[in-house]
């Protein structure tokens, strides 16, 4: 389970993630340091997926427009939030070592948590990822129209 | 990448002597943009002339009432130079906001303003666009989310240089040299629109080198500032940026230059805003009122309409900062 705190600039549409709290049931932890690192890594990918990453294709020719790390946007150090991890030790006897995987699970909830936090901040839903400034501004504009 | 010769130049003269009018010999300074272009095969030069080995182009000198910035001064040096920071915060901020620390440590001011477009249709080997001798601009009917909202009828690229935006606001002059001597060009006359020449972004001939950027020290009561908005905070091209230089007397604006970046194929002056500011006592509410004029005449395309709101916002913010003189409290992100 993850929680996100975000800041949205409602005039430019920029979203900044301030903090992610990640609570994970990891079975029996074998190494707490690498486990936390794995969760941090998953959150970084999840944040990147939520806000930036997009494989862009030219609508006419179908050719990829951003096939390099200059144009394909991946989150960098300055985009990182404060990450707080909580590890819940669970021993359910499902296998002989009591271990559970944590590769993908840390990545899964991040984007949804960020999207919900954005909704909480601006009162409008962005239904598509990545949550770009253009989409945030559009969502705000639409919600103003429906309120009128 | 194709084969090419690589030569270290010992002086400006020895460098310009090697340049050819057909553009088959190219200058290399920081090598950031030229390396990308070689890899993407948008250019195929026979020879690269490295000018990093030329002495005397790396200094920031004070000459009478102006600052002469050598063409090899890096973006990092510009961003941290005390005089640049005090006199021209717009330029320091523009340099600081560009690319990554690693790139800023090698990228030069001369190279930065001469960068080729970052448009993904131009940069891709798979598209032949106007800039490369083709006959259409693919951005018009394609994905143009980061493209121009002004002057985009022929080619919809946005000028890639952030420092150029600041330099246009600061009315810089460029010293351009070739084998015959040198000429001084006002920066307003340096950049060219696609309508004038679709294949180049400026008037620099293949046989010429920019050797200096010259900035007159601002008059008393003048202030300048620059704001850049990016989607990402680490290494990203701007969605929109703006540089403002304002001459003030008793809080009243006497003259102003407002220049938009990532808006058009050249650094784009918001002339309507400049005119509206003159004679006004600028505060936050005036800034917001005149900022609406920044998008006058804009022609957004299918994917870049969001830029209108974004430009209005950053113009208002930049004007507020300049009017208040408090450069520390940067609004927003």
Short mmCIF file of C-alpha atoms in Angstrom, two decimals:
data_model
loop_
_atom_site.label_atom_id
_atom_site.label_comp_id
_atom_site.label_asym_id
_atom_site.label_seq_id
_atom_site.Cartn_x
_atom_site.Cartn_y
_atom_site.Cartn_z
CA UNK A 1 0.00 0.00 0.00
CA UNK A 2 1.34 3.43 -0.83
CA UNK A 3 0.42 7.00 0.01
CA UNK A 4 1.45 10.05 -2.01
CA UNK A 5 1.67 13.72 -1.14
CA UNK A 6 1.86 16.03 -4.15
CA UNK A 7 2.00 19.71 -4.96
CA UNK A 8 0.26 20.94 -8.13
CA UNK A 9 0.83 24.31 -9.74
CA UNK A 10 -2.69 24.95 -11.03
CA UNK A 11 -1.52 27.66 -13.43
CA UNK A 12 1.23 25.67 -15.15
CA UNK A 13 -0.04 22.14 -14.55
CA UNK A 14 3.24 20.96 -13.05
CA UNK A 15 3.04 18.17 -10.52
CA UNK A 16 5.70 17.62 -7.90
CA UNK A 17 5.63 14.59 -5.64
CA UNK A 18 6.72 15.58 -2.14
CA UNK A 19 6.46 12.33 -0.26
CA UNK A 20 5.63 8.68 -0.75
CA UNK A 21 4.88 6.41 2.19
CA UNK A 22 5.14 2.76 1.20
CA UNK A 23 3.82 -0.03 3.39
CA UNK A 24 4.51 -3.52 2.10
CA UNK A 25 3.76 -7.03 3.25
CA UNK A 26 6.95 -8.80 2.28
CA UNK A 27 6.65 -12.16 3.92
CA UNK A 28 9.80 -12.90 5.91
CA UNK A 29 12.46 -10.25 5.11
CA UNK A 30 15.83 -11.84 4.36
CA UNK A 31 17.80 -8.59 4.13
CA UNK A 32 16.10 -5.38 5.24
CA UNK A 33 18.57 -3.04 3.54
CA UNK A 34 18.22 -4.55 0.06
CA UNK A 35 14.48 -4.90 0.64
CA UNK A 36 14.16 -1.16 1.31
CA UNK A 37 16.33 -0.43 -1.72
CA UNK A 38 14.08 -2.60 -3.86
CA UNK A 39 11.04 -0.65 -2.67
CA UNK A 40 12.77 2.69 -3.31
CA UNK A 41 13.62 1.57 -6.82
CA UNK A 42 10.06 0.47 -7.46
CA UNK A 43 8.73 3.84 -6.34
CA UNK A 44 11.16 5.69 -8.61
CA UNK A 45 9.92 3.68 -11.58
CA UNK A 46 6.32 4.15 -10.51
CA UNK A 47 6.74 7.90 -10.23
CA UNK A 48 8.42 8.05 -13.61
CA UNK A 49 5.51 6.06 -15.09
CA UNK A 50 2.97 8.34 -13.39
CA UNK A 51 4.43 11.66 -14.51
CA UNK A 52 6.84 11.32 -17.39
CA UNK A 53 7.34 8.12 -19.35
CA UNK A 54 5.53 7.87 -22.65
CA UNK A 55 6.43 6.11 -25.86
CA UNK A 56 5.43 8.64 -28.49
CA UNK A 57 4.59 7.60 -32.02
CA UNK A 58 4.10 9.86 -34.99
CA UNK A 59 0.36 9.66 -35.74
CA UNK A 60 0.94 9.60 -39.49
CA UNK A 61 3.86 7.23 -39.97
CA UNK A 62 3.81 5.29 -36.70
CA UNK A 63 7.52 5.94 -36.18
CA UNK A 64 8.77 6.49 -32.66
CA UNK A 65 9.47 10.15 -31.91
CA UNK A 66 11.38 9.78 -28.68
CA UNK A 67 13.67 6.77 -29.11
CA UNK A 68 16.48 8.21 -26.97
CA UNK A 69 17.12 9.28 -23.38
CA UNK A 70 17.09 12.93 -24.34
CA UNK A 71 13.46 12.88 -25.43
CA UNK A 72 12.09 9.83 -23.60
CA UNK A 73 11.59 11.24 -20.14
CA UNK A 74 12.75 9.25 -17.14
CA UNK A 75 12.59 10.68 -13.63
CA UNK A 76 15.90 12.04 -12.36
CA UNK A 77 17.30 12.84 -8.93
CA UNK A 78 15.61 16.23 -8.73
CA UNK A 79 12.19 14.66 -9.31
CA UNK A 80 12.48 12.35 -6.34
CA UNK A 81 10.24 12.66 -3.29
CA UNK A 82 11.00 11.76 0.28
CA UNK A 83 10.39 8.02 0.51
CA UNK A 84 9.34 6.38 3.74
CA UNK A 85 9.14 2.60 3.77
CA UNK A 86 7.41 0.39 6.30
CA UNK A 87 7.99 -3.33 6.12
CA UNK A 88 5.31 -5.58 7.55
CA UNK A 89 6.76 -8.96 8.47
CA UNK A 90 4.21 -11.65 7.74
CA UNK A 91 4.82 -15.34 8.34
CA UNK A 92 1.99 -17.22 6.70
CA UNK A 93 3.78 -20.48 6.04
CA UNK A 94 3.03 -20.43 2.32
CA UNK A 95 6.44 -21.90 1.55
CA UNK A 96 9.31 -23.43 3.47
CA UNK A 97 11.29 -20.17 3.85
CA UNK A 98 8.35 -17.82 4.39
CA UNK A 99 9.59 -15.44 1.67
CA UNK A 100 7.51 -13.40 -0.75
CA UNK A 101 8.69 -11.42 -3.80
CA UNK A 102 8.90 -7.61 -3.78
CA UNK A 103 10.18 -6.89 -7.29
CA UNK A 104 7.07 -5.61 -8.99
CA UNK A 105 4.72 -4.97 -6.05
CA UNK A 106 6.57 -1.76 -5.07
CA UNK A 107 6.01 -0.31 -8.57
CA UNK A 108 2.33 -1.17 -8.87
CA UNK A 109 0.55 1.25 -6.50
CA UNK A 110 2.75 4.35 -6.98
CA UNK A 111 1.09 5.82 -10.07
CA UNK A 112 -2.40 5.28 -8.67
CA UNK A 113 -1.44 6.91 -5.37
CA UNK A 114 0.01 9.91 -7.22
CA UNK A 115 -3.07 10.17 -9.49
CA UNK A 116 -5.36 10.12 -6.46
CA UNK A 117 -3.25 12.76 -4.74
CA UNK A 118 -3.44 14.97 -7.84
CA UNK A 119 -7.24 14.56 -7.80
CA UNK A 120 -7.26 15.46 -4.13
CA UNK A 121 -5.21 18.58 -4.86
CA UNK A 122 -7.08 19.97 -7.87
CA UNK A 123 -10.54 18.41 -7.58
CA UNK A 124 -10.38 17.00 -11.08
CA UNK A 125 -9.37 13.59 -12.39
CA UNK A 126 -6.63 12.96 -14.91
CA UNK A 127 -7.55 9.61 -16.46
CA UNK A 128 -4.45 9.09 -18.58
CA UNK A 129 -0.80 8.53 -17.77
CA UNK A 130 1.58 10.25 -17.73
CA UNK A 131 0.02 13.11 -15.80
CA UNK A 132 1.60 15.90 -17.86
CA UNK A 133 1.11 19.63 -17.29
CA UNK A 134 -1.03 19.73 -20.45
CA UNK A 135 -3.37 17.06 -19.07
CA UNK A 136 -3.57 18.67 -15.63
CA UNK A 137 -4.48 22.04 -17.15
CA UNK A 138 -7.08 20.36 -19.36
CA UNK A 139 -8.63 18.54 -16.38
CA UNK A 140 -8.81 21.77 -14.37
CA UNK A 141 -10.40 23.58 -17.33
CA UNK A 142 -13.00 20.82 -17.81
CA UNK A 143 -13.94 20.75 -14.14
CA UNK A 144 -14.52 24.52 -14.25
CA UNK A 145 -16.89 24.08 -17.20
CA UNK A 146 -18.95 21.37 -15.51
CA UNK A 147 -19.24 23.43 -12.34
CA UNK A 148 -20.65 26.41 -14.24
CA UNK B 1 28.50 8.18 -37.77
CA UNK B 2 30.65 8.73 -40.85
CA UNK B 3 34.41 9.20 -40.97
CA UNK B 4 35.81 12.68 -40.55
CA UNK B 5 39.11 14.43 -39.87
CA UNK B 6 39.70 16.14 -36.57
CA UNK B 7 41.97 19.14 -36.25
CA UNK B 8 42.97 21.19 -33.23
CA UNK B 9 43.09 24.89 -34.09
CA UNK B 10 45.74 27.05 -32.44
CA UNK B 11 44.13 30.41 -33.19
CA UNK B 12 40.91 31.94 -34.52
CA UNK B 13 42.79 32.65 -37.74
CA UNK B 14 43.94 29.06 -38.19
CA UNK B 15 40.39 27.88 -37.50
CA UNK B 16 38.64 30.25 -39.92
CA UNK B 17 41.21 29.52 -42.63
CA UNK B 18 40.07 25.91 -42.69
CA UNK B 19 36.36 26.65 -42.96
CA UNK B 20 34.69 26.09 -46.33
CA UNK B 21 31.72 27.97 -47.75
CA UNK B 22 29.95 24.67 -48.55
CA UNK B 23 29.78 23.82 -44.85
CA UNK B 24 31.86 20.64 -45.19
CA UNK B 25 34.14 21.76 -42.34
CA UNK B 26 32.49 22.35 -38.99
CA UNK B 27 33.55 24.08 -35.82
CA UNK B 28 33.57 22.04 -32.62
CA UNK B 29 33.65 23.76 -29.25
CA UNK B 30 31.96 21.88 -26.39
CA UNK B 31 30.93 19.24 -28.89
CA UNK B 32 27.54 18.61 -27.32
CA UNK B 33 25.26 19.43 -30.24
CA UNK B 34 27.70 18.49 -32.99
CA UNK B 35 28.17 15.00 -31.56
CA UNK B 36 24.41 14.45 -31.52
CA UNK B 37 24.19 15.66 -35.09
CA UNK B 38 27.00 13.39 -36.23
CA UNK B 39 25.40 10.39 -34.53
CA UNK B 40 22.00 11.17 -35.98
CA UNK B 41 23.62 11.81 -39.36
CA UNK B 42 21.90 15.12 -39.85
CA UNK B 43 25.32 16.42 -40.88
CA UNK B 44 28.26 14.71 -42.60
CA UNK B 45 31.27 17.02 -42.34
CA UNK B 46 34.63 16.13 -43.86
CA UNK B 47 36.47 17.77 -41.01
CA UNK B 48 35.86 19.04 -37.50
CA UNK B 49 37.94 21.96 -36.27
CA UNK B 50 38.29 21.92 -32.51
CA UNK B 51 38.48 25.48 -31.17
CA UNK B 52 38.80 24.48 -27.50
CA UNK B 53 42.54 24.66 -28.11
CA UNK B 54 42.35 28.35 -29.08
CA UNK B 55 43.54 30.67 -26.33
CA UNK B 56 41.79 33.88 -25.31
CA UNK B 57 38.22 32.74 -25.90
CA UNK B 58 37.55 31.43 -22.42
CA UNK B 59 37.48 34.68 -20.45
CA UNK B 60 34.80 36.99 -19.17
CA UNK B 61 36.36 40.46 -19.46
CA UNK B 62 35.19 43.86 -18.40
CA UNK B 63 35.83 46.43 -21.12
CA UNK B 64 34.65 49.96 -20.26
CA UNK B 65 30.89 49.68 -19.81
CA UNK B 66 30.45 46.22 -21.17
CA UNK B 67 31.12 42.61 -20.37
CA UNK B 68 32.82 40.58 -23.08
CA UNK B 69 32.09 36.89 -22.78
CA UNK B 70 34.42 34.63 -24.77
CA UNK B 71 32.65 32.12 -26.96
CA UNK B 72 34.22 29.17 -25.08
CA UNK B 73 32.91 30.23 -21.65
CA UNK B 74 30.90 27.26 -20.40
CA UNK B 75 27.34 27.40 -19.13
CA UNK B 76 28.61 26.42 -15.64
CA UNK B 77 31.03 29.35 -15.66
CA UNK B 78 28.27 31.73 -16.76
CA UNK B 79 25.94 30.45 -14.05
CA UNK B 80 28.53 30.92 -11.32
CA UNK B 81 30.36 34.06 -12.47
CA UNK B 82 29.87 36.82 -9.91
CA UNK B 83 29.56 39.67 -12.39
CA UNK B 84 27.15 37.80 -14.62
CA UNK B 85 25.05 36.87 -11.59
CA UNK B 86 24.86 40.45 -10.32
CA UNK B 87 24.48 42.31 -13.61
CA UNK B 88 22.66 39.73 -15.72
CA UNK B 89 20.76 37.30 -13.48
CA UNK B 90 18.61 36.45 -16.52
CA UNK B 91 21.65 35.01 -18.30
CA UNK B 92 22.96 33.23 -15.20
CA UNK B 93 19.55 31.62 -14.58
CA UNK B 94 19.17 30.61 -18.22
CA UNK B 95 22.60 28.97 -18.19
CA UNK B 96 21.92 27.24 -14.87
CA UNK B 97 18.59 25.80 -16.01
CA UNK B 98 19.97 24.15 -19.14
CA UNK B 99 20.66 20.43 -19.49
CA UNK B 100 22.60 18.61 -16.77
CA UNK B 101 25.63 19.60 -14.64
CA UNK B 102 27.86 17.36 -16.76
CA UNK B 103 26.73 19.02 -19.99
CA UNK B 104 26.92 22.53 -18.53
CA UNK B 105 30.55 21.89 -17.63
CA UNK B 106 31.49 21.46 -21.30
CA UNK B 107 28.78 23.24 -23.30
CA UNK B 108 29.85 26.71 -24.42
CA UNK B 109 27.86 29.92 -24.80
CA UNK B 110 28.79 30.19 -28.50
CA UNK B 111 27.65 26.65 -29.18
CA UNK B 112 24.53 27.07 -27.11
CA UNK B 113 23.16 29.91 -29.22
CA UNK B 114 24.10 28.12 -32.45
CA UNK B 115 22.34 24.85 -31.56
CA UNK B 116 20.31 23.17 -34.24
CA UNK B 117 16.62 22.49 -33.59
CA UNK B 118 15.68 19.83 -31.09
CA UNK B 119 12.46 19.06 -32.97
CA UNK B 120 11.99 15.28 -33.04
CA UNK B 121 11.14 15.31 -36.73
CA UNK B 122 14.34 17.20 -37.52
CA UNK B 123 16.46 14.96 -35.30
CA UNK B 124 15.14 11.68 -36.62
CA UNK B 125 16.86 10.07 -39.58
CA UNK B 126 13.46 8.73 -40.59
CA UNK B 127 11.90 12.06 -41.48
CA UNK B 128 12.94 14.44 -44.21
CA UNK B 129 11.71 17.86 -43.17
CA UNK B 130 12.01 21.42 -44.48
CA UNK B 131 15.16 21.94 -42.43
CA UNK B 132 16.81 19.02 -44.16
CA UNK B 133 15.74 19.92 -47.67
CA UNK B 134 12.40 18.10 -47.59
CA UNK B 135 9.16 19.78 -48.50
CA UNK B 136 6.98 19.62 -45.42
CA UNK B 137 6.96 20.26 -41.71
CA UNK B 138 5.80 17.01 -40.11
CA UNK B 139 4.91 18.76 -36.87
CA UNK B 140 1.90 20.46 -38.46
CA UNK B 141 -0.08 17.21 -38.74
CA UNK B 142 1.99 15.19 -36.31
CA UNK B 143 2.75 15.30 -32.59
CA UNK B 144 3.49 18.95 -31.89
CA UNK B 145 3.13 19.10 -28.10
CA UNK B 146 6.49 20.83 -27.67
CA UNK B 147 6.38 22.88 -30.87
CA UNK B 148 5.89 26.55 -31.64
CA UNK B 149 2.78 28.61 -31.00
CA UNK B 150 4.13 31.67 -32.83
CA UNK B 151 5.60 31.98 -36.33
CA UNK B 152 4.89 28.30 -37.01
CA UNK B 153 3.34 28.55 -40.50
CA UNK B 154 6.31 27.17 -42.39
CA UNK B 155 8.35 25.25 -39.81
CA UNK B 156 7.10 24.72 -36.27
CA UNK B 157 10.41 24.15 -34.49
CA UNK B 158 11.14 26.01 -31.28
CA UNK B 159 14.51 27.63 -30.89
CA UNK B 160 16.48 25.34 -28.58
CA UNK B 161 18.72 27.86 -26.83
CA UNK B 162 17.77 29.13 -23.37
CA UNK B 163 20.68 31.55 -23.15
CA UNK B 164 19.56 33.10 -26.47
CA UNK B 165 16.27 34.06 -24.82
CA UNK B 166 18.14 35.92 -22.09
CA UNK B 167 20.62 37.45 -24.54
CA UNK B 168 17.82 38.86 -26.72
CA UNK B 169 16.21 40.42 -23.64
CA UNK B 170 19.59 41.89 -22.67
CA UNK B 171 20.23 43.25 -26.20
CA UNK B 172 23.53 41.46 -26.57
CA UNK B 173 25.89 41.94 -29.47
CA UNK B 174 27.89 39.19 -31.11
CA UNK B 175 31.41 39.45 -32.45
CA UNK B 176 31.67 37.29 -35.55
CA UNK B 177 35.01 36.59 -37.23
CA UNK B 178 36.16 35.15 -40.53
CA UNK B 179 39.40 35.28 -42.47
CA UNK B 180 38.73 38.84 -43.64
CA UNK B 181 38.17 40.35 -40.21
CA UNK B 182 35.26 40.73 -37.86
CA UNK B 183 31.78 42.20 -37.66
CA UNK B 184 29.57 43.07 -34.70
CA UNK B 185 25.97 41.94 -35.01
CA UNK B 186 23.06 42.95 -32.79
CA UNK B 187 21.40 39.80 -31.49
CA UNK B 188 18.05 41.06 -32.80
CA UNK B 189 19.48 40.66 -36.31
CA UNK B 190 21.20 37.33 -35.66
CA UNK B 191 18.37 34.80 -35.61
CA UNK B 192 16.37 34.16 -38.76
CA UNK B 193 12.85 32.87 -39.17
CA UNK B 194 12.15 29.81 -41.37
CA UNK B 195 10.40 32.11 -43.85
CA UNK B 196 13.75 33.83 -44.51
CA UNK B 197 15.89 30.70 -44.51
CA UNK B 198 14.40 27.33 -43.67
CA UNK B 199 17.75 25.57 -43.44
CA UNK B 200 19.44 27.76 -40.83
CA UNK B 201 18.43 29.39 -37.57
CA UNK B 202 20.80 32.34 -37.79
CA UNK B 203 22.84 34.47 -40.17
CA UNK B 204 26.18 32.85 -39.35
CA UNK B 205 27.93 31.78 -42.57
CA UNK B 206 29.74 28.41 -42.74
CA UNK B 207 33.00 30.37 -42.87
CA UNK B 208 32.40 32.37 -39.70
CA UNK B 209 32.88 31.87 -35.97
CA UNK B 210 31.27 33.71 -33.08
CA UNK B 211 34.14 34.74 -30.86
CA UNK B 212 32.48 36.97 -28.27
CA UNK B 213 29.16 37.82 -26.74
CA UNK B 214 29.09 41.46 -25.70
CA UNK B 215 26.70 42.80 -23.10
CA UNK B 216 26.40 46.47 -22.21
CA UNK B 217 26.14 46.93 -18.46
CA UNK B 218 22.54 47.68 -17.57
CA UNK B 219 21.60 51.27 -16.76
CA UNK B 220 20.90 52.24 -13.16
CA UNK B 221 17.40 51.07 -12.24
CA UNK B 222 17.47 48.22 -14.71
CA UNK B 223 16.63 44.71 -13.70
CA UNK B 224 16.45 41.43 -15.53
CA UNK B 225 15.29 37.91 -14.81
CA UNK B 226 14.56 34.58 -16.45
CA UNK B 227 12.13 31.77 -15.66
CA UNK B 228 12.05 28.33 -17.23
CA UNK B 229 9.32 25.74 -16.88
CA UNK B 230 10.10 22.10 -17.43
CA UNK B 231 7.99 18.96 -17.07
CA UNK B 232 10.84 17.24 -15.29
CA UNK B 233 13.19 18.95 -12.88
CA UNK B 234 16.21 16.84 -13.84
CA UNK B 235 17.45 17.34 -17.40
CA UNK B 236 14.55 18.46 -19.53
CA UNK B 237 13.96 20.90 -22.34
CA UNK B 238 11.70 23.79 -21.40
CA UNK B 239 7.96 23.72 -22.09
CA UNK B 240 8.18 27.47 -21.90
CA UNK B 241 10.72 30.03 -20.74
CA UNK B 242 10.81 33.80 -20.53
CA UNK B 243 13.41 36.51 -20.00
CA UNK B 244 12.49 40.01 -18.90
CA UNK B 245 14.72 43.09 -18.84
CA UNK B 246 13.15 46.26 -17.50
CA UNK B 247 14.42 49.79 -17.08
CA UNK B 248 12.68 51.49 -14.20
CA UNK B 249 12.60 54.89 -12.54
CA UNK B 250 10.81 55.19 -9.23
CA UNK B 251 9.00 51.91 -9.77
CA UNK B 252 7.69 53.08 -13.14
CA UNK B 253 8.69 51.10 -16.21
CA UNK B 254 10.55 53.21 -18.77
CA UNK B 255 11.38 50.46 -21.23
CA UNK B 256 11.06 46.70 -21.28
CA UNK B 257 12.10 43.65 -23.27
CA UNK B 258 10.04 40.50 -22.80
CA UNK B 259 11.30 37.47 -24.70
CA UNK B 260 9.64 34.05 -24.90
CA UNK B 261 11.57 30.82 -25.43
CA UNK B 262 10.23 27.45 -26.61
CA UNK B 263 7.53 29.53 -28.29
CA UNK B 264 8.72 30.07 -31.86
CA UNK B 265 11.52 29.21 -34.31
CA UNK B 266 13.42 32.21 -32.91
CA UNK B 267 13.53 33.78 -29.44
CA UNK B 268 10.15 35.56 -29.59
CA UNK B 269 9.66 39.10 -28.35
CA UNK B 270 6.28 39.74 -26.74
CA UNK B 271 6.11 43.25 -28.18
CA UNK B 272 2.54 43.90 -27.00
CA UNK B 273 3.60 43.23 -23.39
CA UNK B 274 6.68 45.43 -23.78
CA UNK B 275 4.55 48.32 -25.03
CA UNK B 276 1.87 47.91 -22.37
CA UNK B 277 4.45 48.03 -19.57
CA UNK B 278 5.88 51.43 -20.49
CA UNK B 279 4.74 54.15 -18.12
CA UNK B 280 3.14 51.72 -15.68
CA UNK B 281 4.03 51.18 -12.06
CA UNK B 282 4.49 47.44 -12.22
CA UNK B 283 3.16 45.28 -9.42
CA UNK B 284 1.66 41.79 -9.28
CA UNK B 285 -1.75 42.86 -10.58
CA UNK B 286 -0.32 44.91 -13.47
CA UNK B 287 1.95 41.98 -14.26
CA UNK B 288 -1.02 39.65 -14.47
CA UNK B 289 -3.02 42.09 -16.58
CA UNK B 290 -0.31 42.69 -19.18
CA UNK B 291 0.74 39.03 -19.25
CA UNK B 292 -2.46 38.28 -21.17
CA UNK B 293 -0.96 40.19 -24.09
CA UNK B 294 1.94 37.73 -24.21
CA UNK B 295 -0.10 35.26 -26.24
CA UNK B 296 -1.54 37.84 -28.60
CA UNK B 297 -1.29 36.53 -32.16
CA UNK B 298 -0.47 32.98 -31.04
CA UNK B 299 -1.49 30.15 -33.34
CA UNK B 300 -1.47 26.98 -31.26
CA UNK B 301 -1.57 23.67 -33.12
CA UNK B 302 -3.34 20.39 -32.32
CA UNK B 303 -1.29 19.38 -29.25
CA UNK B 304 0.26 22.55 -27.84
CA UNK B 305 -2.68 24.73 -26.77
CA UNK B 306 -1.65 24.30 -23.13
CA UNK B 307 1.33 26.55 -23.80
CA UNK B 308 -0.94 29.62 -23.93
CA UNK B 309 -1.84 29.37 -20.25
CA UNK B 310 1.72 28.42 -19.35
CA UNK B 311 3.20 31.46 -21.09
CA UNK B 312 0.68 33.83 -19.52
CA UNK B 313 1.61 32.45 -16.13
CA UNK B 314 5.37 32.64 -16.42
CA UNK B 315 5.33 36.09 -18.01
CA UNK B 316 3.26 37.36 -15.07
CA UNK B 317 5.63 35.69 -12.60
CA UNK B 318 8.78 36.97 -14.26
CA UNK B 319 7.41 40.51 -14.37
CA UNK B 320 6.45 40.36 -10.69
CA UNK B 321 9.92 39.17 -9.74
CA UNK B 322 11.59 41.91 -11.80
CA UNK B 323 9.28 44.61 -10.42
CA UNK B 324 9.80 43.54 -6.81
CA UNK B 325 13.53 43.01 -7.29
CA UNK B 326 13.36 40.01 -5.00
CA UNK B 327 15.06 37.30 -7.01
CA UNK B 328 15.22 34.86 -4.12
CA UNK B 329 11.52 34.15 -3.78
CA UNK B 330 10.90 32.27 -6.96
CA UNK B 331 7.21 31.54 -7.25
CA UNK B 332 5.95 28.11 -8.14
CA UNK B 333 8.54 25.53 -9.07
#
